Tab-separated table of C-alpha atoms and ligand atoms in Angstrom:
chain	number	residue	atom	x	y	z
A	1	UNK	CA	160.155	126.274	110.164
A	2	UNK	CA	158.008	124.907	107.406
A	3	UNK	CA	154.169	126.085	108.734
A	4	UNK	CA	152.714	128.582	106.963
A	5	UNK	CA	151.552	131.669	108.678
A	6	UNK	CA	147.532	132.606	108.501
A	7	UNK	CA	147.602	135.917	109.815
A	8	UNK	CA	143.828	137.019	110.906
A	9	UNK	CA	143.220	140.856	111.200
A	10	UNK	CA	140.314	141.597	114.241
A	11	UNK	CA	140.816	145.224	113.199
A	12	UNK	CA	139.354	143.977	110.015
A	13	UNK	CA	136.395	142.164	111.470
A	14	UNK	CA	135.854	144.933	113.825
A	15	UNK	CA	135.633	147.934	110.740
A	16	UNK	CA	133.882	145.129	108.572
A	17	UNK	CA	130.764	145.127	111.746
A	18	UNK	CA	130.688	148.296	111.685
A	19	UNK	CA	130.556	149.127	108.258
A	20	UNK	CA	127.521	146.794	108.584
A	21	UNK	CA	125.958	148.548	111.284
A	22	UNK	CA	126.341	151.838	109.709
A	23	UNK	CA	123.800	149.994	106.840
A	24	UNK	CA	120.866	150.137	109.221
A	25	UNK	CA	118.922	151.616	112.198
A	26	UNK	CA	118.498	147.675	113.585
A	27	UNK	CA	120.700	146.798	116.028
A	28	UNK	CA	123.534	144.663	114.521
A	29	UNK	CA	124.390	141.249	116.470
A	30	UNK	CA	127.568	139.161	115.226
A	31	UNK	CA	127.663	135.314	114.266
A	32	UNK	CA	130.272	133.442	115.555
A	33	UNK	CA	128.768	129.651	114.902
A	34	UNK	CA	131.616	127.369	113.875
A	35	UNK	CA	134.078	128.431	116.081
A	36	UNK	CA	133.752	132.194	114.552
A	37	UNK	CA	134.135	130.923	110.825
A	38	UNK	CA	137.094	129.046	111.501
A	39	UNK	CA	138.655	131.782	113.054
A	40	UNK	CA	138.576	131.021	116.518
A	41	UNK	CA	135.404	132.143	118.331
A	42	UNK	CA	136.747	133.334	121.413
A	43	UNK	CA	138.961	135.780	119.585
A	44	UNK	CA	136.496	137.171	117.124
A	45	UNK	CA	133.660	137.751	119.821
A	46	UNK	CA	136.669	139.268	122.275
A	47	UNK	CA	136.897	141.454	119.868
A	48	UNK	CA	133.555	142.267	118.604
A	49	UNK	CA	132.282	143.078	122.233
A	50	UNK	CA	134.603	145.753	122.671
A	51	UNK	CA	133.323	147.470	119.558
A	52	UNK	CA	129.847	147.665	120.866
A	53	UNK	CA	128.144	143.949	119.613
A	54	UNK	CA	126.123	143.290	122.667
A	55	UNK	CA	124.209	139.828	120.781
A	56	UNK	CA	125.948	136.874	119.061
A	57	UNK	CA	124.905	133.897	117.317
A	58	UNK	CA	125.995	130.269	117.220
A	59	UNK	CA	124.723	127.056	115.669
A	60	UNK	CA	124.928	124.626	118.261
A	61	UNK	CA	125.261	124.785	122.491
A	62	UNK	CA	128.521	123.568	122.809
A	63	UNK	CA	129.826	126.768	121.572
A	64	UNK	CA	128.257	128.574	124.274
A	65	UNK	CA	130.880	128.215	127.039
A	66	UNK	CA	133.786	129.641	125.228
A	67	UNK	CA	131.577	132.434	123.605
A	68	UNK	CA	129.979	133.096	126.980
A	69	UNK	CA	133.515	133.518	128.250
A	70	UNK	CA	134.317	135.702	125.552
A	71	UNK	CA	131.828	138.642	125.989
A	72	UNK	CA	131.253	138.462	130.119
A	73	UNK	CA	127.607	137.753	131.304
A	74	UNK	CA	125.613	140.557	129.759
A	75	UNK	CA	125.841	140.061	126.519
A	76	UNK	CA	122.534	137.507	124.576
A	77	UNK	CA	124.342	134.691	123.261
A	78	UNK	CA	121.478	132.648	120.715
A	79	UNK	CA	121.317	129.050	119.517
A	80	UNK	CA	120.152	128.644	116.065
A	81	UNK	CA	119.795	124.905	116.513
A	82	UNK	CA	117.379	126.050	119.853
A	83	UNK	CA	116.657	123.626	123.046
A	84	UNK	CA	117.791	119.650	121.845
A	85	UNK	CA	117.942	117.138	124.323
A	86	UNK	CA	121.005	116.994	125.971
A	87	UNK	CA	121.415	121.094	126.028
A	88	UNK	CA	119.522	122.173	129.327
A	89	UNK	CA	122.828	122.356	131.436
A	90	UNK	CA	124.568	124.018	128.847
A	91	UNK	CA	122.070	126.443	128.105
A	92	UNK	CA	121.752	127.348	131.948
A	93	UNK	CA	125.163	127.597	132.839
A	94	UNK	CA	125.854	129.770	129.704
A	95	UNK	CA	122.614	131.620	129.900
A	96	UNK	CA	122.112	130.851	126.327
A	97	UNK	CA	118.955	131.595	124.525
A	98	UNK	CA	117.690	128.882	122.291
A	99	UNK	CA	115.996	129.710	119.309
A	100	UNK	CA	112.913	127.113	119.367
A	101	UNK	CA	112.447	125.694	116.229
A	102	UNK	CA	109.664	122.569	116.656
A	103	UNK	CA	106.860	121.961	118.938
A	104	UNK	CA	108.866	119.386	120.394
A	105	UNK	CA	111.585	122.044	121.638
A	106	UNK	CA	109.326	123.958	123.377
A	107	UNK	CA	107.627	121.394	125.208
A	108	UNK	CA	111.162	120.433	125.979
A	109	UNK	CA	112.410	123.903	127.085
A	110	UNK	CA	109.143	125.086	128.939
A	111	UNK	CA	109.356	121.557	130.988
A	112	UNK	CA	113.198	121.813	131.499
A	113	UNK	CA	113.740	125.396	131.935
A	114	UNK	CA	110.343	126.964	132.341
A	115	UNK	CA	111.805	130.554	133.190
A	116	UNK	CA	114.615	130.864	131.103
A	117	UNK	CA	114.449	132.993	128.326
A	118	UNK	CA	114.306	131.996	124.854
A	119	UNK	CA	113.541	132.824	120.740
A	120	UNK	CA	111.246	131.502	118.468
A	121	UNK	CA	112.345	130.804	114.731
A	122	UNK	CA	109.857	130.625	111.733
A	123	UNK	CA	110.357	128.825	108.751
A	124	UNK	CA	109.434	131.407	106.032
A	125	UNK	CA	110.350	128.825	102.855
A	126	UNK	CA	113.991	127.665	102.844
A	127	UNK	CA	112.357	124.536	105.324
A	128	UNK	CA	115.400	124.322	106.911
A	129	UNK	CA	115.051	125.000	110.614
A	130	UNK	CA	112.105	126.876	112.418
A	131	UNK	CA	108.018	125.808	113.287
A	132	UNK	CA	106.026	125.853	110.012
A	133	UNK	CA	103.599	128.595	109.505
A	134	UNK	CA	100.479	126.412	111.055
A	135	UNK	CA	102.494	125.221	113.972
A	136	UNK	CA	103.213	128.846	114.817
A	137	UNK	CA	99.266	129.508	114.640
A	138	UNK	CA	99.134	126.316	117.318
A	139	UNK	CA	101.502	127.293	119.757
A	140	UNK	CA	101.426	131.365	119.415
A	141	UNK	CA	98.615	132.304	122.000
A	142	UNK	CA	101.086	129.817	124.402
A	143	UNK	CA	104.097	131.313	123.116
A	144	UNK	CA	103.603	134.953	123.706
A	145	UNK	CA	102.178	134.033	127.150
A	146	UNK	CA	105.924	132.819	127.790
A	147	UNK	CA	107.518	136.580	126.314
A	148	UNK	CA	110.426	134.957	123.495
A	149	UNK	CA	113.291	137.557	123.619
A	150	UNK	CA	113.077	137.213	120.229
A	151	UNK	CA	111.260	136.134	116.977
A	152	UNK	CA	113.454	135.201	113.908
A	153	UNK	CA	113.396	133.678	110.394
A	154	UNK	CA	116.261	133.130	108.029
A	155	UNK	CA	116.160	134.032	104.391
A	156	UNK	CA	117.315	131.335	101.927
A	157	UNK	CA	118.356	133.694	98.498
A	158	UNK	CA	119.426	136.407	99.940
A	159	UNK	CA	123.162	136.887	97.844
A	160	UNK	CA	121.467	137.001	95.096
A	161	UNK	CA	119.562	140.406	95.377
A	162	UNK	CA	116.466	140.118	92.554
A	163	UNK	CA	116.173	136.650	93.504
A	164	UNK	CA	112.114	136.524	93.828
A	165	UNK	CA	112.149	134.136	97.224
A	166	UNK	CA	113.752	137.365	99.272
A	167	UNK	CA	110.263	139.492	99.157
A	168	UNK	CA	108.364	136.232	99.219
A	169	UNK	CA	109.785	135.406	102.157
A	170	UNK	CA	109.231	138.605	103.201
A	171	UNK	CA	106.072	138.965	103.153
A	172	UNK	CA	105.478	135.385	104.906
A	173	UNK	CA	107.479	136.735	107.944
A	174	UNK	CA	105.558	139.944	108.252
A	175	UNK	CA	102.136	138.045	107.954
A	176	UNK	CA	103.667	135.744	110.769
A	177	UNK	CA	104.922	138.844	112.908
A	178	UNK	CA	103.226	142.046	111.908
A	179	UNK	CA	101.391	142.516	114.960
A	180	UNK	CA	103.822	141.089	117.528
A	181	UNK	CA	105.963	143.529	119.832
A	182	UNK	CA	108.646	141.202	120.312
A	183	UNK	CA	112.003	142.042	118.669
A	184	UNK	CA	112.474	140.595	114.638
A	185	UNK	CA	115.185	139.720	112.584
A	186	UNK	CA	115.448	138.506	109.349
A	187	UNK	CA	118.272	138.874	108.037
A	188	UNK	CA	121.886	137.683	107.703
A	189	UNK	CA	124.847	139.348	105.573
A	190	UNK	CA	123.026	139.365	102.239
A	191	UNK	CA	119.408	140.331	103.862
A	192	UNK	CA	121.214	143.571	104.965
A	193	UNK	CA	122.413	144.589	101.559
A	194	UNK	CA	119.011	144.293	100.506
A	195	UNK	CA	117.533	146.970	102.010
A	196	UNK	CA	115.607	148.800	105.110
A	197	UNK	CA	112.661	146.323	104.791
A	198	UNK	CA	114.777	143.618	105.522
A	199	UNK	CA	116.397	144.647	108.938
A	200	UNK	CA	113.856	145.181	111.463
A	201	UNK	CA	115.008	145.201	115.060
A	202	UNK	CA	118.002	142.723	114.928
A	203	UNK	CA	120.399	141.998	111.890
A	204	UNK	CA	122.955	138.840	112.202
A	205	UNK	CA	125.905	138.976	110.209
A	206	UNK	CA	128.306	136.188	109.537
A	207	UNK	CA	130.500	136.040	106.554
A	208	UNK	CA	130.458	139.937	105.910
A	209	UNK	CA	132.153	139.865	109.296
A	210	UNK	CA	134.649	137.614	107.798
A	211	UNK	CA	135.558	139.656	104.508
A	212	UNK	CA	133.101	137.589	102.371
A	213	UNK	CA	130.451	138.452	99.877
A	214	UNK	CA	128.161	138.890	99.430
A	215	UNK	CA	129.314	142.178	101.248
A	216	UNK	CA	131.519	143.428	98.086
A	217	UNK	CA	133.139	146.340	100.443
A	218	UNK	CA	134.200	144.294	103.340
A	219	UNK	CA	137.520	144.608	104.419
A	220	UNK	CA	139.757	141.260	103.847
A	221	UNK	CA	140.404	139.749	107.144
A	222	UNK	CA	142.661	136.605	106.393
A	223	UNK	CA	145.945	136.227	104.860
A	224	UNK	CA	148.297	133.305	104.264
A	225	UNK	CA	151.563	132.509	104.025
A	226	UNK	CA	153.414	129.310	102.760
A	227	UNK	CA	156.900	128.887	103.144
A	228	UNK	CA	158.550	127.975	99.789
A	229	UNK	CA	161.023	123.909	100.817
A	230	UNK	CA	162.505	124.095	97.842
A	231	UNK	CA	163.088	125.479	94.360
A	232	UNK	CA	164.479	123.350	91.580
A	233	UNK	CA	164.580	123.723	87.974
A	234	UNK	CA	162.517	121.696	85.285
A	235	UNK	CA	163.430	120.631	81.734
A	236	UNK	CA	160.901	120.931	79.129
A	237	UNK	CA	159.305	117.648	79.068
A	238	UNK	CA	159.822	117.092	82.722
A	239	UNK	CA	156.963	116.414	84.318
A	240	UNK	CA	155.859	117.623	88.246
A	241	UNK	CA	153.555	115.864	90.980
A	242	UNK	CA	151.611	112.941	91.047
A	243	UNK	CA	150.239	111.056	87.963
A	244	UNK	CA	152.754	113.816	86.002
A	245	UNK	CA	149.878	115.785	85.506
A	246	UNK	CA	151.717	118.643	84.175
A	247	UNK	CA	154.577	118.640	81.758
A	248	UNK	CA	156.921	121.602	81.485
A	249	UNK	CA	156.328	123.123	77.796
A	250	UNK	CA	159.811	124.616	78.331
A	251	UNK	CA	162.529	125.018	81.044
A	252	UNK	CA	160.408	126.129	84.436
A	253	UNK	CA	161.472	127.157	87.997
A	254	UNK	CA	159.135	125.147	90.299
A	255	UNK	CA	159.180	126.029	94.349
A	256	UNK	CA	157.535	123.479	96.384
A	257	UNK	CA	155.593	125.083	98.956
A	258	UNK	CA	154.437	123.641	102.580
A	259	UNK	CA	150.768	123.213	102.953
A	260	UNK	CA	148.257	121.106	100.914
A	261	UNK	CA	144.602	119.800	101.096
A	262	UNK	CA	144.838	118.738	104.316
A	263	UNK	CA	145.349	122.093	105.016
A	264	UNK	CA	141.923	122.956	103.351
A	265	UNK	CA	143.704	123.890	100.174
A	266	UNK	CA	141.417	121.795	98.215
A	267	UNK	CA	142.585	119.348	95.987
A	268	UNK	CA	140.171	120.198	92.918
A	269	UNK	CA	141.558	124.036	92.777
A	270	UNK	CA	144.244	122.055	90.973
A	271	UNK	CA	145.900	124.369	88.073
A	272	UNK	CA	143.523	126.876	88.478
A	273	UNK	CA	144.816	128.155	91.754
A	274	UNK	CA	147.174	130.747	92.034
A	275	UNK	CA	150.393	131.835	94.900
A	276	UNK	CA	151.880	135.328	94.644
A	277	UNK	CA	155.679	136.156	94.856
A	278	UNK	CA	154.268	139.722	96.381
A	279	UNK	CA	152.941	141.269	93.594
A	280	UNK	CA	153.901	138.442	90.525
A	281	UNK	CA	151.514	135.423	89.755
A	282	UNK	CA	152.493	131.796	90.057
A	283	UNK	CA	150.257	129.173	88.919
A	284	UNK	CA	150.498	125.937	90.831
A	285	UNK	CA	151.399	123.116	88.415
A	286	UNK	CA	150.633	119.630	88.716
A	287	UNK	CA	148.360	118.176	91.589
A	288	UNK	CA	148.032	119.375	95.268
A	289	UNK	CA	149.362	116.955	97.629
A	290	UNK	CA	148.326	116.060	101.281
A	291	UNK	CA	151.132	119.134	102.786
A	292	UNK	CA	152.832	119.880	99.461
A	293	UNK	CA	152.168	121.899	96.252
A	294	UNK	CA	154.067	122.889	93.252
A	295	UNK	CA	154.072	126.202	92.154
A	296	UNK	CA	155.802	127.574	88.922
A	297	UNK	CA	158.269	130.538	89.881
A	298	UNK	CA	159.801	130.962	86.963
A	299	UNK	CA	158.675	134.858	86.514
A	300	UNK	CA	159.692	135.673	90.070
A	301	UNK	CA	163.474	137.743	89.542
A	302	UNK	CA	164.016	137.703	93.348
A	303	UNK	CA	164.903	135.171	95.764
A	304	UNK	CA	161.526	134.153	97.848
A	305	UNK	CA	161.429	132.654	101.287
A	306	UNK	CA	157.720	132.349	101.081
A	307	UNK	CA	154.476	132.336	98.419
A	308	UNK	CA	150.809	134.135	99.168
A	309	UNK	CA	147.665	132.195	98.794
A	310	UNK	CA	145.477	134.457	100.201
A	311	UNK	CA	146.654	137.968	100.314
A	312	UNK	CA	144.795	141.989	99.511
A	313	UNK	CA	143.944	141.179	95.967
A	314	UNK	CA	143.379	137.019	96.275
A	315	UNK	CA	141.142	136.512	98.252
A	316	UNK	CA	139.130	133.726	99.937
A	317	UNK	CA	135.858	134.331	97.267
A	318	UNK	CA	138.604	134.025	94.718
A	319	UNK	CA	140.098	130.456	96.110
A	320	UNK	CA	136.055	129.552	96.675
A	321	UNK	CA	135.605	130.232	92.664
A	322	UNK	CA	138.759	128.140	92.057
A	323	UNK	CA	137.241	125.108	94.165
A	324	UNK	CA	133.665	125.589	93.210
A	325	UNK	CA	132.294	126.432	96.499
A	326	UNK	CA	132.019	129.325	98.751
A	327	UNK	CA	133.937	131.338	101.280
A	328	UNK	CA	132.479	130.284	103.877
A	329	UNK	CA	133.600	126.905	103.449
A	330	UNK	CA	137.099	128.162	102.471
A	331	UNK	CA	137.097	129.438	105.571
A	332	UNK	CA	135.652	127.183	107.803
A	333	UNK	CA	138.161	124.756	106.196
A	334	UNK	CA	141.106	126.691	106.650
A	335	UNK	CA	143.850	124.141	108.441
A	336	UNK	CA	144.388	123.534	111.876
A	337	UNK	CA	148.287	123.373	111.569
A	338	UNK	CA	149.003	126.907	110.429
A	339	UNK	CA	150.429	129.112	113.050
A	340	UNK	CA	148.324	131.466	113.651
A	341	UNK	CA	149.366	135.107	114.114
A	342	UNK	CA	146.298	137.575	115.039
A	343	UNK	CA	146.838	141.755	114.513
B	1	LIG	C1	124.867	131.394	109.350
B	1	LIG	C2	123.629	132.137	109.641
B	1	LIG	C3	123.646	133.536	109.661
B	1	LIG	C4	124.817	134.346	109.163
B	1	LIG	O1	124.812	134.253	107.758
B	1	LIG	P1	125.881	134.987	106.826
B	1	LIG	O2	125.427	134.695	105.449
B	1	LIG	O3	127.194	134.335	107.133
B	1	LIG	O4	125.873	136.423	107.156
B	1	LIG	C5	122.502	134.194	110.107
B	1	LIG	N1	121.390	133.494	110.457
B	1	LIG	C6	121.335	132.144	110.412
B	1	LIG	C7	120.091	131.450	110.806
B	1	LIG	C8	122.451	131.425	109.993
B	1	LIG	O5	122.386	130.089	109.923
C-alpha cells in the first residue's frame, strides 16, 4: 500500500485542553469549526466531552449536526457565523446557539426563533465579525430583554503577546460589558496565554487544542507517515523532478515518497522541507509533485520502508514556517487520502 499514514493522538488533544484549563478559573469550551481543524470533528469533540468540555465552537451551522451528535444534547454547541438565512432548521434541530453578529441577524433570529437561545458578538477592532460598538448601544436595552447565553468578542493580535491591540481591545470589551451579568469571553488560544484579564467566564481554544502555537507547551497531536516507492541512485550531475530543479553535486540516494501537494504538502515548501529516516534528516530535492516527492536518503545506513514529515521534533509550526503560513492552515489542509489511524 502506497498511502501514507496520519496518525492523530485524542490523548494528545485531550492533555493539550486540559493543560489549557488548568491556565484559568474560566470555564474552558473547545473549537471544533472546520471539521475540528481538519481532524475530523466528530472525533475530536467525542473525545473532548468525555474529558469534561461541556461548550464547543464552530464557524458555520452545517457543522452542527455531526458535532451535536458528538457530545449528546446537553452540551452548548455556538455558531460564530450566528443566525444567516437559511440556518433556522439547522439551528433548531441541533439546538445550536448562534452568536448574533448584525442587526440584521437578530431581527432574523427573534422573528424566526423568538425563544431559542442565542449569543451576542462585539466587534472590539479586528472588524471582522460582530455588531459595532454603536449598534450594540441600539439594540442592548432589546437585547438583554431577550437574556443572550452569552456575550463574546474575538481578539485580533493575540499570538503576539506585547502586541498593543490585545489591551486595546480590552478595554473596548469591558466598556461594552462591564456591567452586564451575562457570561464573557474573549479569548481564543493566544488570549489565554496572556493572562487572567483576558479569560473571564468562557475561554475558546482552537489550535492549542491541536498542538499549535501559539501554546509553546502543547502536546503534538499529528504525525505522518509516507511510504518510501522507490529508492534509486543519482550521478553527480543528474538532475531530479520537474524543470531539473536540483542537480546532484555528487553521487545521491534519492527515495521517492507517496504523497504531494495535493495532499496539502505545499508545493512552495520546496527544498526547504524536510522527511526523517527516524531520527536522520533528509532534505527533499527537486520540486513537489501532485502525489510524489523526492527526498535525498543518502545519510540513512538502514533500509527504510517509510519517511516522517511530521513527527515529535517536526512539527506542523515547523512545515507552516517552511510554506510561509501557519498551522492552522497546515492543518486544515492536511489531505483527504491519508489513512487515517486515531490512538
Ligand atoms: C477560530 C476562533 C477561535 C479559536 O482560535 P485559536 O486561535 O485556534 O485558539 C476562537 N474564537 C473565534 C471567534 C474564532 O474564530
Amino acid at each position: 500500500m502506497s498511502t501514507a499514514t496520519l496518525i492523530i493522538d485524542l490523548n494528545a488533544i485531550r492533555a493539550n485542553w486540559r493543560a489549557l484549563d488548568a491556565k484559568s478559573a474560566a470555564e474552558t469550551a473547545a473549537v471544533v469549526k472546520a471539521n475540528g481543524y481538519g481532524l475530523d470533528a466528530t472525533r475530536v469533540a467525542t473525545a473532548l466531552a468525555k474529558e469534561g468540555a461541556r461548550q464547543f465552537f464552530i464557524a458555520v451551522a452545517e457543522e452542527g449536526h455531526s458535532v451535536r451528535n458528538a457530545v449528546g444534547q446537553e452540551a452548548k454547541i455556538c455558531v460564530f457565523s450566528g443566525h444567516m438565512q437559511g440556518d433556522t432548521d439547522l439551528i433548531r434541530e441541533n439546538n445550536l446557539v448562534p452568536m448574533i453578529n448584525s442587526v440584521d441577524q437578530l431581527l432574523r433570529h427573534v422573528e424566526l426563533l423568538p425563544d431559542h437561545s442565542f449569543g451576542i458578538q462585539l466587534d472590539t477592532g479586528m472588524n471582522r465579525l460582530g455588531l459595532e460598538p454603536a449598534e450594540w448601544q441600539a439594540v442592548r436595552e432589546l437585547v438583554l430583554r431577550l437574556k443572550p447565553q452569552l456575550i463574546m468578542s474575538h481578539l485580533a493580535c493575540a499570538d503576539e503577546i506585547h502586541h498593543p491591540m490585545n489591551t486595546k481591545q480590552l478595554q473596548v470589551f469591558k466598556d461594552l460589558t462591564s456591567d452586564l451579568t451575562i457570561p464573557k469571553s474573549l479569548s481564543a488560544t493566544g488570549g489565554i496565554l496572556l493572562g487572567a484579564d483576558f479569560h473571564f467566564d468562557l475561554t475558546r481554544p482552537g489550535i492549542g487544542l491541536y498542538g499549535g502555537l501559539p501554546f509553546h507547551d502543547s502536546q503534538s497531536v499529528v504525525k505522518l507517515d509516507i511510504p518510501v516507492i522507490q529508492i534509486r541512485d543519482v550521478e553527480t550531475g543528474e538532475s531530479v523532478g520537474y524543470g531539473n530543479t536540483w542537480t546532484a553535486p555528487l553521487p545521491r540516494k534519492i527515495a521517492t515518497v507517496s504523497a504531494g501537494y495535493a495532499d496539502g504538502i505545499f508545493r512552495v515548501m520546496g527544498s526547504a522541507a524536510t522527511l526523517y529516516a527516524n531520527g536522520t534528516a533528509c532534505p527533499v530535492v527537486g520540486r513537489i509533485s501532485m502525489d510524489m516527492i523526492g527526498v535525498d536518503v543518502s545519510d540513512v545506513e538502514t533500509p527504510i520502508q517509510s519517511l516522517q514529515f511530521i513527527n515529535e521534533t517536526h512539527g506542523i509550526d515547523k512545515l507552516a514556517k517552511d510554506a510561509g503560513t501557519i498551522s492552522y492552515e497546515i492543518l486544515t489542509s492536511l489531505g483527504r487520502r491519508y489513512q487515517r489511524r486515531y490512538i
